[in-house]
Amino acid sequence: MPAQPFNQRHRTVIEVTGLQKKYGELVAVDGVSFRAEPGQIFGLLGPNGAGKTTTIGCISGLLEPTAGSVRVLGHDVVSDGRAARQQLGVVPQELALYEDLSATENLQFWGGAYGLRGAELKARLREVLTAVGLLDRAREPVKRFSGGMKRRLNLACGILHRPKILLLDEPTAGVDPQSRMRLLELVREEVARGACVLYTTHYLEEAESLCDRLAIVDHGKIIAAGTLAELRAMAGENDLLLLNGRFDPERARAALQTVGGVEVVQAGPDAVRLASREATRKLAEIFGALAAGGADIRETTLTQPSLETLFIKLTGRKLRE
Amino acid sequence: MRNIWFIARKDVQYFLREKEVLLWIFVMPALFMYFIGTVSGGNSVRGSGKDPLALNSLTNGGFLADELTRRLKENDYVVDHPPAEALTNYERRLTLPENFTESVLAGTQAVVRLERKEGGLAQDYDRFRIGRASYTVLADLLACVQAGETPTAVAFDRLRQMPRTVKLDIHPAGKRREPPTGFQQAVPGIMVMISLIVMLTSGAVSLIVERQQGLLKRLASAPMSRGEVFAGKWLGRLALGMVQIVFALIAGGVLFHMNWGPDVPFVLLVLTAWGAFCASFGIVLGSVARTEGQAIGLGVLVSNVFAALGGCWWPMEIAPAWMQAVARALPTGWTMHALHQLASFRAGPTAALGDLVLLLLAAAVMAWIGVRRFRFD
């Protein structure tokens, strides 16, 4: 009987259930659950400190979950960690490379760590170096590389052994636009090969252009999840209006109740956030109501519906605040 | 095991690319051994064990000058009579006054002058030996006169044939133990000290750098257990230590004629246990220290204190009792004690067995602390 293709045998390759990670009293990840499938890019989107890297750490076996479970291709990462990790390719946020070694030597090391040896390793080295555009610099010490080149090599070390699951933790952080494009192309190529990619980022545009499914993470929890279309629908058709100035939060809330179709997302002494359909048409009415409530408005920002607006709607603040 | 060996092999390759590591493994030990071995008498103990002495006998030395020369030779000197211009080449010079025999026989005081380039214990030893040679000449002179003979070379020869009325009969109260000096002390001492320095600096710093750059974290996500990662790191450091130790053993023997004694396999066993201790200590320091500077500072400090108190700088056999007691509590002290027993005193493996057991225990305890404190991020 012919073997079934990988993505038909395993519909769910990453299964995270009720994942929790505590450091003393601090809850870094709080009940995160999601599933990812082969040939899919699953994005974890959230601000710095949201718990994305901790989630990746638990999946890669670096951190032991406080509660919940993580299964990789059916293998529990705690009780059957070695088998689970064999399927993973991890590309950490930091440039985990030996600076004094050449690109080839780094790849030989990480390939060897995943059990690649001899002719197979040699062949893969050439393929991967070609793919990341570093073949002509392969023998140079990494310390002479630019930031973008190091990022590409960092990714190459993670994909060398053809992992079925690729964990990418902010792989484009701090790189030039050209290197970023090349990196994103490489990620798409891995997905085309059938790999499942778990991708963390705080770049909205990257998440929107790359990911098939997304989970928005904040304070260790998933606050929204779905396809891009589903999330956009969640954001609704409401515009977001940010008013900066001086406010009495209680009076501002009361005043805005008089304006129809306006939802107060957040009200503070320095800023008020509102969600409203076609907010531009209601600006005069909103300003009038707030002025009557004693507000002093100094700056107004209008944002169209997007993942950003969804994030603001859900958390009351911007993704990068 | 495959993963452990893989990590260890890569670590050794990585270490041996570092210029600083190469310098401290292959160059500095040889330099230190040469300088310290030389200033602590390295060249005088080699070969015959006799010290060269220039005898500047001015005119008409006479038969008593010849008699004194003979006694000096009996006291482990090689007596030369160099020309006046070559006298300054000698570390020890003995000058006899003019008409030496004539003056002595006439009862006039004849001043014999010893000039020596260095002071300290070695000078005291020279004064003792030359004094002994002089007094035995005087004693024989008195014996000759008392017997009613005219003091001549022939009379002295006759006296020498006669049995002595008082004879000092020396019996060893145990095995003779001459504390190792020169290269016999410096070669093992420097080897032990520098292997600890390398492990506590390069061995610890490399671990800190790997942690800071996320390399250990990445390794923890590879399909190998944490125990394998730790064991690989430990084995790599042990292998590096053994490279250094084997080099020092060979260089010590070839360059400085260090005699490692008849039990070389046991010497290697002791040094392997020492290497294991150093490897474990390096990992502990690399896990406890937060920065490279901290690791280097602590590493150099600890290495030097351990070396000084453990007998790497001077033989513990000549140190005060309190210092010997401190040395018996330190791994450096156990190692040096074992090496002295095996190489210098030829006391056999049983005399060093206790030290070996203590070293293995210390290596195991330190490795256990290393396992507990090892951090991937």
PDB file of N, CA, C and O in Angstrom, chain B residues 29-85:
ATOM      1  N   PRO B  29      52.548  27.507  29.306  1.00  0.00           N
ATOM      2  CA  PRO B  29      53.075  26.530  30.265  1.00  0.00           C
ATOM      3  C   PRO B  29      54.573  26.311  30.082  1.00  0.00           C
ATOM      4  O   PRO B  29      55.326  26.291  31.059  1.00  0.00           O
ATOM      5  N   ALA B  30      55.011  26.192  28.818  1.00  0.00           N
ATOM      6  CA  ALA B  30      56.443  25.951  28.575  1.00  0.00           C
ATOM      7  C   ALA B  30      57.271  27.132  29.067  1.00  0.00           C
ATOM      8  O   ALA B  30      58.329  26.950  29.690  1.00  0.00           O
ATOM      9  N   LEU B  31      56.790  28.362  28.827  1.00  0.00           N
ATOM     10  CA  LEU B  31      57.529  29.551  29.275  1.00  0.00           C
ATOM     11  C   LEU B  31      57.605  29.603  30.799  1.00  0.00           C
ATOM     12  O   LEU B  31      58.681  29.815  31.371  1.00  0.00           O
ATOM     13  N   PHE B  32      56.453  29.403  31.443  1.00  0.00           N
ATOM     14  CA  PHE B  32      56.422  29.425  32.914  1.00  0.00           C
ATOM     15  C   PHE B  32      57.338  28.336  33.489  1.00  0.00           C
ATOM     16  O   PHE B  32      58.045  28.557  34.451  1.00  0.00           O
ATOM     17  N   MET B  33      57.260  27.152  32.891  1.00  0.00           N
ATOM     18  CA  MET B  33      58.092  26.047  33.391  1.00  0.00           C
ATOM     19  C   MET B  33      59.566  26.423  33.288  1.00  0.00           C
ATOM     20  O   MET B  33      60.345  26.175  34.209  1.00  0.00           O
ATOM     21  N   TYR B  34      59.944  27.025  32.159  1.00  0.00           N
ATOM     22  CA  TYR B  34      61.341  27.391  31.965  1.00  0.00           C
ATOM     23  C   TYR B  34      61.787  28.409  33.006  1.00  0.00           C
ATOM     24  O   TYR B  34      62.789  28.208  33.694  1.00  0.00           O
ATOM     25  N   PHE B  35      61.012  29.496  33.134  1.00  0.00           N
ATOM     26  CA  PHE B  35      61.440  30.566  34.042  1.00  0.00           C
ATOM     27  C   PHE B  35      61.432  30.109  35.500  1.00  0.00           C
ATOM     28  O   PHE B  35      62.416  30.265  36.211  1.00  0.00           O
ATOM     29  N   ILE B  36      60.320  29.534  35.907  1.00  0.00           N
ATOM     30  CA  ILE B  36      60.220  29.160  37.329  1.00  0.00           C
ATOM     31  C   ILE B  36      61.169  28.006  37.644  1.00  0.00           C
ATOM     32  O   ILE B  36      61.821  27.998  38.690  1.00  0.00           O
ATOM     33  N   GLY B  37      61.276  27.063  36.718  1.00  0.00           N
ATOM     34  CA  GLY B  37      62.198  25.944  36.928  1.00  0.00           C
ATOM     35  C   GLY B  37      63.632  26.419  37.026  1.00  0.00           C
ATOM     36  O   GLY B  37      64.413  25.944  37.857  1.00  0.00           O
ATOM     37  N   THR B  38      63.981  27.397  36.197  1.00  0.00           N
ATOM     38  CA  THR B  38      65.361  27.895  36.198  1.00  0.00           C
ATOM     39  C   THR B  38      65.673  28.668  37.474  1.00  0.00           C
ATOM     40  O   THR B  38      66.694  28.419  38.120  1.00  0.00           O
ATOM     41  N   VAL B  39      64.786  29.591  37.850  1.00  0.00           N
ATOM     42  CA  VAL B  39      65.096  30.405  39.037  1.00  0.00           C
ATOM     43  C   VAL B  39      65.032  29.597  40.329  1.00  0.00           C
ATOM     44  O   VAL B  39      65.627  29.978  41.326  1.00  0.00           O
ATOM     45  N   SER B  40      64.328  28.462  40.285  1.00  0.00           N
ATOM     46  CA  SER B  40      64.291  27.655  41.516  1.00  0.00           C
ATOM     47  C   SER B  40      65.323  26.530  41.462  1.00  0.00           C
ATOM     48  O   SER B  40      65.156  25.504  42.098  1.00  0.00           O
ATOM     49  N   GLY B  41      66.375  26.747  40.664  1.00  0.00           N
ATOM     50  CA  GLY B  41      67.500  25.813  40.675  1.00  0.00           C
ATOM     51  C   GLY B  41      67.396  24.690  39.687  1.00  0.00           C
ATOM     52  O   GLY B  41      67.967  23.628  39.883  1.00  0.00           O
ATOM     53  N   GLY B  42      66.645  24.948  38.622  1.00  0.00           N
ATOM     54  CA  GLY B  42      66.404  23.906  37.638  1.00  0.00           C
ATOM     55  C   GLY B  42      67.640  23.294  37.042  1.00  0.00           C
ATOM     56  O   GLY B  42      67.718  22.089  36.870  1.00  0.00           O
ATOM     57  N   ASN B  43      68.682  24.101  36.768  1.00  0.00           N
ATOM     58  CA  ASN B  43      69.849  23.551  36.068  1.00  0.00           C
ATOM     59  C   ASN B  43      70.845  22.877  37.003  1.00  0.00           C
ATOM     60  O   ASN B  43      71.624  22.059  36.574  1.00  0.00           O
ATOM     61  N   SER B  44      70.827  23.239  38.310  1.00  0.00           N
ATOM     62  CA  SER B  44      71.848  22.682  39.186  1.00  0.00           C
ATOM     63  C   SER B  44      71.535  21.253  39.590  1.00  0.00           C
ATOM     64  O   SER B  44      72.440  20.506  39.900  1.00  0.00           O
ATOM     65  N   VAL B  45      70.322  20.879  39.624  1.00  0.00           N
ATOM     66  CA  VAL B  45      69.996  19.530  40.075  1.00  0.00           C
ATOM     67  C   VAL B  45      70.084  18.525  38.941  1.00  0.00           C
ATOM     68  O   VAL B  45      70.023  17.345  39.165  1.00  0.00           O
ATOM     69  N   ARG B  46      70.201  19.042  37.736  1.00  0.00           N
ATOM     70  CA  ARG B  46      70.281  18.115  36.614  1.00  0.00           C
ATOM     71  C   ARG B  46      71.668  17.485  36.542  1.00  0.00           C
ATOM     72  O   ARG B  46      72.656  18.064  37.001  1.00  0.00           O
ATOM     73  N   GLY B  47      71.817  16.366  35.924  1.00  0.00           N
ATOM     74  CA  GLY B  47      73.114  15.748  35.695  1.00  0.00           C
ATOM     75  C   GLY B  47      73.693  15.176  36.970  1.00  0.00           C
ATOM     76  O   GLY B  47      73.065  14.406  37.645  1.00  0.00           O
ATOM     77  N   SER B  48      74.917  15.606  37.312  1.00  0.00           N
ATOM     78  CA  SER B  48      75.641  14.976  38.420  1.00  0.00           C
ATOM     79  C   SER B  48      75.090  15.370  39.778  1.00  0.00           C
ATOM     80  O   SER B  48      75.347  14.708  40.759  1.00  0.00           O
ATOM     81  N   GLY B  49      74.403  16.490  39.886  1.00  0.00           N
ATOM     82  CA  GLY B  49      73.933  16.960  41.180  1.00  0.00           C
ATOM     83  C   GLY B  49      75.019  17.717  41.929  1.00  0.00           C
ATOM     84  O   GLY B  49      74.849  18.076  43.087  1.00  0.00           O
ATOM     85  N   LYS B  50      76.163  17.964  41.298  1.00  0.00           N
ATOM     86  CA  LYS B  50      77.256  18.713  41.936  1.00  0.00           C
ATOM     87  C   LYS B  50      77.231  20.164  41.450  1.00  0.00           C
ATOM     88  O   LYS B  50      76.854  20.433  40.315  1.00  0.00           O
ATOM     89  N   ASP B  51      77.652  21.050  42.355  1.00  0.00           N
ATOM     90  CA  ASP B  51      77.635  22.475  42.017  1.00  0.00           C
ATOM     91  C   ASP B  51      79.025  22.957  41.609  1.00  0.00           C
ATOM     92  O   ASP B  51      80.011  22.631  42.279  1.00  0.00           O
ATOM     93  N   PRO B  52      79.099  23.758  40.539  1.00  0.00           N
ATOM     94  CA  PRO B  52      80.408  24.268  40.129  1.00  0.00           C
ATOM     95  C   PRO B  52      80.925  25.344  41.095  1.00  0.00           C
ATOM     96  O   PRO B  52      80.143  26.166  41.571  1.00  0.00           O
ATOM     97  N   LEU B  53      82.203  25.325  41.370  1.00  0.00           N
ATOM     98  CA  LEU B  53      82.824  26.299  42.276  1.00  0.00           C
ATOM     99  C   LEU B  53      84.175  26.710  41.678  1.00  0.00           C
ATOM    100  O   LEU B  53      84.987  25.855  41.318  1.00  0.00           O
ATOM    101  N   ALA B  54      84.375  28.026  41.562  1.00  0.00           N
ATOM    102  CA  ALA B  54      85.661  28.517  41.043  1.00  0.00           C
ATOM    103  C   ALA B  54      86.589  28.751  42.228  1.00  0.00           C
ATOM    104  O   ALA B  54      86.247  29.500  43.140  1.00  0.00           O
ATOM    105  N   LEU B  55      87.747  28.105  42.197  1.00  0.00           N
ATOM    106  CA  LEU B  55      88.698  28.299  43.289  1.00  0.00           C
ATOM    107  C   LEU B  55      89.808  29.201  42.786  1.00  0.00           C
ATOM    108  O   LEU B  55      90.556  28.860  41.867  1.00  0.00           O
ATOM    109  N   ASN B  56      89.879  30.371  43.402  1.00  0.00           N
ATOM    110  CA  ASN B  56      90.896  31.337  43.006  1.00  0.00           C
ATOM    111  C   ASN B  56      92.029  31.259  44.040  1.00  0.00           C
ATOM    112  O   ASN B  56      91.997  31.930  45.063  1.00  0.00           O
ATOM    113  N   SER B  57      92.980  30.392  43.715  1.00  0.00           N
ATOM    114  CA  SER B  57      94.076  30.208  44.654  1.00  0.00           C
ATOM    115  C   SER B  57      95.220  31.105  44.236  1.00  0.00           C
ATOM    116  O   SER B  57      95.824  30.913  43.186  1.00  0.00           O
ATOM    117  N   LEU B  58      95.501  32.137  45.054  1.00  0.00           N
ATOM    118  CA  LEU B  58      96.565  33.077  44.686  1.00  0.00           C
ATOM    119  C   LEU B  58      97.932  32.371  44.855  1.00  0.00           C
ATOM    120  O   LEU B  58      97.992  31.195  45.175  1.00  0.00           O
ATOM    121  N   THR B  59      98.957  33.084  44.660  1.00  0.00           N
ATOM    122  CA  THR B  59     100.291  32.434  44.594  1.00  0.00           C
ATOM    123  C   THR B  59     100.609  31.618  45.843  1.00  0.00           C
ATOM    124  O   THR B  59     100.184  31.946  46.952  1.00  0.00           O
ATOM    125  N   ASN B  60     101.338  30.513  45.605  1.00  0.00           N
ATOM    126  CA  ASN B  60     101.836  29.649  46.673  1.00  0.00           C
ATOM    127  C   ASN B  60     100.719  29.130  47.584  1.00  0.00           C
ATOM    128  O   ASN B  60     100.753  29.325  48.801  1.00  0.00           O
ATOM    129  N   GLY B  61      99.748  28.485  47.000  1.00  0.00           N
ATOM    130  CA  GLY B  61      98.643  27.919  47.797  1.00  0.00           C
ATOM    131  C   GLY B  61      99.143  26.825  48.722  1.00  0.00           C
ATOM    132  O   GLY B  61      98.700  26.706  49.870  1.00  0.00           O
ATOM    133  N   GLY B  62     100.038  26.000  48.200  1.00  0.00           N
ATOM    134  CA  GLY B  62     100.615  24.951  49.015  1.00  0.00           C
ATOM    135  C   GLY B  62      99.739  23.720  49.151  1.00  0.00           C
ATOM    136  O   GLY B  62      98.642  23.654  48.582  1.00  0.00           O
ATOM    137  N   PHE B  63     100.234  22.718  49.938  1.00  0.00           N
ATOM    138  CA  PHE B  63      99.517  21.445  49.994  1.00  0.00           C
ATOM    139  C   PHE B  63      98.179  21.566  50.728  1.00  0.00           C
ATOM    140  O   PHE B  63      97.250  20.798  50.498  1.00  0.00           O
ATOM    141  N   LEU B  64      98.054  22.571  51.623  1.00  0.00           N
ATOM    142  CA  LEU B  64      96.750  22.724  52.319  1.00  0.00           C
ATOM    143  C   LEU B  64      95.653  23.192  51.356  1.00  0.00           C
ATOM    144  O   LEU B  64      94.481  22.840  51.523  1.00  0.00           O
ATOM    145  N   ALA B  65      96.067  23.973  50.344  1.00  0.00           N
ATOM    146  CA  ALA B  65      95.090  24.381  49.318  1.00  0.00           C
ATOM    147  C   ALA B  65      94.608  23.148  48.551  1.00  0.00           C
ATOM    148  O   ALA B  65      93.407  23.014  48.247  1.00  0.00           O
ATOM    149  N   ASP B  66      95.530  22.239  48.233  1.00  0.00           N
ATOM    150  CA  ASP B  66      95.138  20.991  47.550  1.00  0.00           C
ATOM    151  C   ASP B  66      94.244  20.145  48.457  1.00  0.00           C
ATOM    152  O   ASP B  66      93.260  19.538  48.010  1.00  0.00           O
ATOM    153  N   GLU B  67      94.602  20.148  49.731  1.00  0.00           N
ATOM    154  CA  GLU B  67      93.811  19.372  50.693  1.00  0.00           C
ATOM    155  C   GLU B  67      92.376  19.936  50.789  1.00  0.00           C
ATOM    156  O   GLU B  67      91.395  19.185  50.822  1.00  0.00           O
ATOM    157  N   LEU B  68      92.306  21.269  50.821  1.00  0.00           N
ATOM    158  CA  LEU B  68      90.974  21.918  50.878  1.00  0.00           C
ATOM    159  C   LEU B  68      90.171  21.598  49.616  1.00  0.00           C
ATOM    160  O   LEU B  68      88.969  21.330  49.671  1.00  0.00           O
ATOM    161  N   THR B  69      90.851  21.610  48.475  1.00  0.00           N
ATOM    162  CA  THR B  69      90.176  21.290  47.205  1.00  0.00           C
ATOM    163  C   THR B  69      89.576  19.883  47.276  1.00  0.00           C
ATOM    164  O   THR B  69      88.418  19.662  46.868  1.00  0.00           O
ATOM    165  N   ARG B  70      90.351  18.967  47.820  1.00  0.00           N
ATOM    166  CA  ARG B  70      89.861  17.582  47.916  1.00  0.00           C
ATOM    167  C   ARG B  70      88.600  17.516  48.799  1.00  0.00           C
ATOM    168  O   ARG B  70      87.610  16.865  48.458  1.00  0.00           O
ATOM    169  N   ARG B  71      88.624  18.253  49.896  1.00  0.00           N
ATOM    170  CA  ARG B  71      87.461  18.234  50.807  1.00  0.00           C
ATOM    171  C   ARG B  71      86.239  18.913  50.165  1.00  0.00           C
ATOM    172  O   ARG B  71      85.121  18.533  50.418  1.00  0.00           O
ATOM    173  N   LEU B  72      86.530  19.921  49.374  1.00  0.00           N
ATOM    174  CA  LEU B  72      85.395  20.588  48.689  1.00  0.00           C
ATOM    175  C   LEU B  72      84.725  19.614  47.720  1.00  0.00           C
ATOM    176  O   LEU B  72      83.500  19.576  47.615  1.00  0.00           O
ATOM    177  N   LYS B  73      85.551  18.837  47.034  1.00  0.00           N
ATOM    178  CA  LYS B  73      84.990  17.848  46.092  1.00  0.00           C
ATOM    179  C   LYS B  73      84.159  16.810  46.844  1.00  0.00           C
ATOM    180  O   LYS B  73      83.123  16.356  46.351  1.00  0.00           O
ATOM    181  N   GLU B  74      84.616  16.470  48.039  1.00  0.00           N
ATOM    182  CA  GLU B  74      83.847  15.508  48.857  1.00  0.00           C
ATOM    183  C   GLU B  74      82.497  16.096  49.279  1.00  0.00           C
ATOM    184  O   GLU B  74      81.577  15.379  49.635  1.00  0.00           O
ATOM    185  N   ASN B  75      82.413  17.430  49.271  1.00  0.00           N
ATOM    186  CA  ASN B  75      81.171  18.102  49.655  1.00  0.00           C
ATOM    187  C   ASN B  75      80.336  18.522  48.440  1.00  0.00           C
ATOM    188  O   ASN B  75      79.648  19.536  48.442  1.00  0.00           O
ATOM    189  N   ASP B  76      80.451  17.732  47.387  1.00  0.00           N
ATOM    190  CA  ASP B  76      79.598  17.895  46.189  1.00  0.00           C
ATOM    191  C   ASP B  76      79.855  19.172  45.400  1.00  0.00           C
ATOM    192  O   ASP B  76      78.928  19.804  44.887  1.00  0.00           O
ATOM    193  N   TYR B  77      81.127  19.552  45.292  1.00  0.00           N
ATOM    194  CA  TYR B  77      81.478  20.658  44.393  1.00  0.00           C
ATOM    195  C   TYR B  77      82.331  20.125  43.246  1.00  0.00           C
ATOM    196  O   TYR B  77      83.111  19.185  43.426  1.00  0.00           O
ATOM    197  N   VAL B  78      82.126  20.752  42.097  1.00  0.00           N
ATOM    198  CA  VAL B  78      83.068  20.542  40.994  1.00  0.00           C
ATOM    199  C   VAL B  78      83.998  21.752  41.045  1.00  0.00           C
ATOM    200  O   VAL B  78      83.550  22.882  40.802  1.00  0.00           O
ATOM    201  N   VAL B  79      85.252  21.511  41.436  1.00  0.00           N
ATOM    202  CA  VAL B  79      86.161  22.643  41.671  1.00  0.00           C
ATOM    203  C   VAL B  79      86.945  22.937  40.399  1.00  0.00           C
ATOM    204  O   VAL B  79      87.620  22.062  39.852  1.00  0.00           O
ATOM    205  N   ASP B  80      86.794  24.172  39.925  1.00  0.00           N
ATOM    206  CA  ASP B  80      87.530  24.616  38.739  1.00  0.00           C
ATOM    207  C   ASP B  80      88.561  25.659  39.167  1.00  0.00           C
ATOM    208  O   ASP B  80      88.375  26.347  40.175  1.00  0.00           O
ATOM    209  N   HIS B  81      89.596  25.778  38.352  1.00  0.00           N
ATOM    210  CA  HIS B  81      90.598  26.826  38.597  1.00  0.00           C
ATOM    211  C   HIS B  81      90.651  27.708  37.360  1.00  0.00           C
ATOM    212  O   HIS B  81      91.594  27.621  36.568  1.00  0.00           O
ATOM    213  N   PRO B  82      89.645  28.521  37.150  1.00  0.00           N
ATOM    214  CA  PRO B  82      89.607  29.313  35.908  1.00  0.00           C
ATOM    215  C   PRO B  82      90.593  30.471  35.954  1.00  0.00           C
ATOM    216  O   PRO B  82      90.995  30.904  37.049  1.00  0.00           O
ATOM    217  N   PRO B  83      90.953  31.007  34.753  1.00  0.00           N
ATOM    218  CA  PRO B  83      91.779  32.214  34.750  1.00  0.00           C
ATOM    219  C   PRO B  83      90.987  33.385  35.350  1.00  0.00           C
ATOM    220  O   PRO B  83      89.749  33.339  35.388  1.00  0.00           O
ATOM    221  N   ALA B  84      91.714  34.392  35.785  1.00  0.00           N
ATOM    222  CA  ALA B  84      91.091  35.508  36.507  1.00  0.00           C
ATOM    223  C   ALA B  84      89.924  36.138  35.737  1.00  0.00           C
ATOM    224  O   ALA B  84      88.893  36.474  36.321  1.00  0.00           O
ATOM    225  N   GLU B  85      90.061  36.246  34.388  1.00  0.00           N
ATOM    226  CA  GLU B  85      89.015  36.931  33.609  1.00  0.00           C
ATOM    227  C   GLU B  85      87.722  36.106  33.512  1.00  0.00           C
ATOM    228  O   GLU B  85      86.654  36.653  33.213  1.00  0.00           O
TER     229      GLU B  85
END
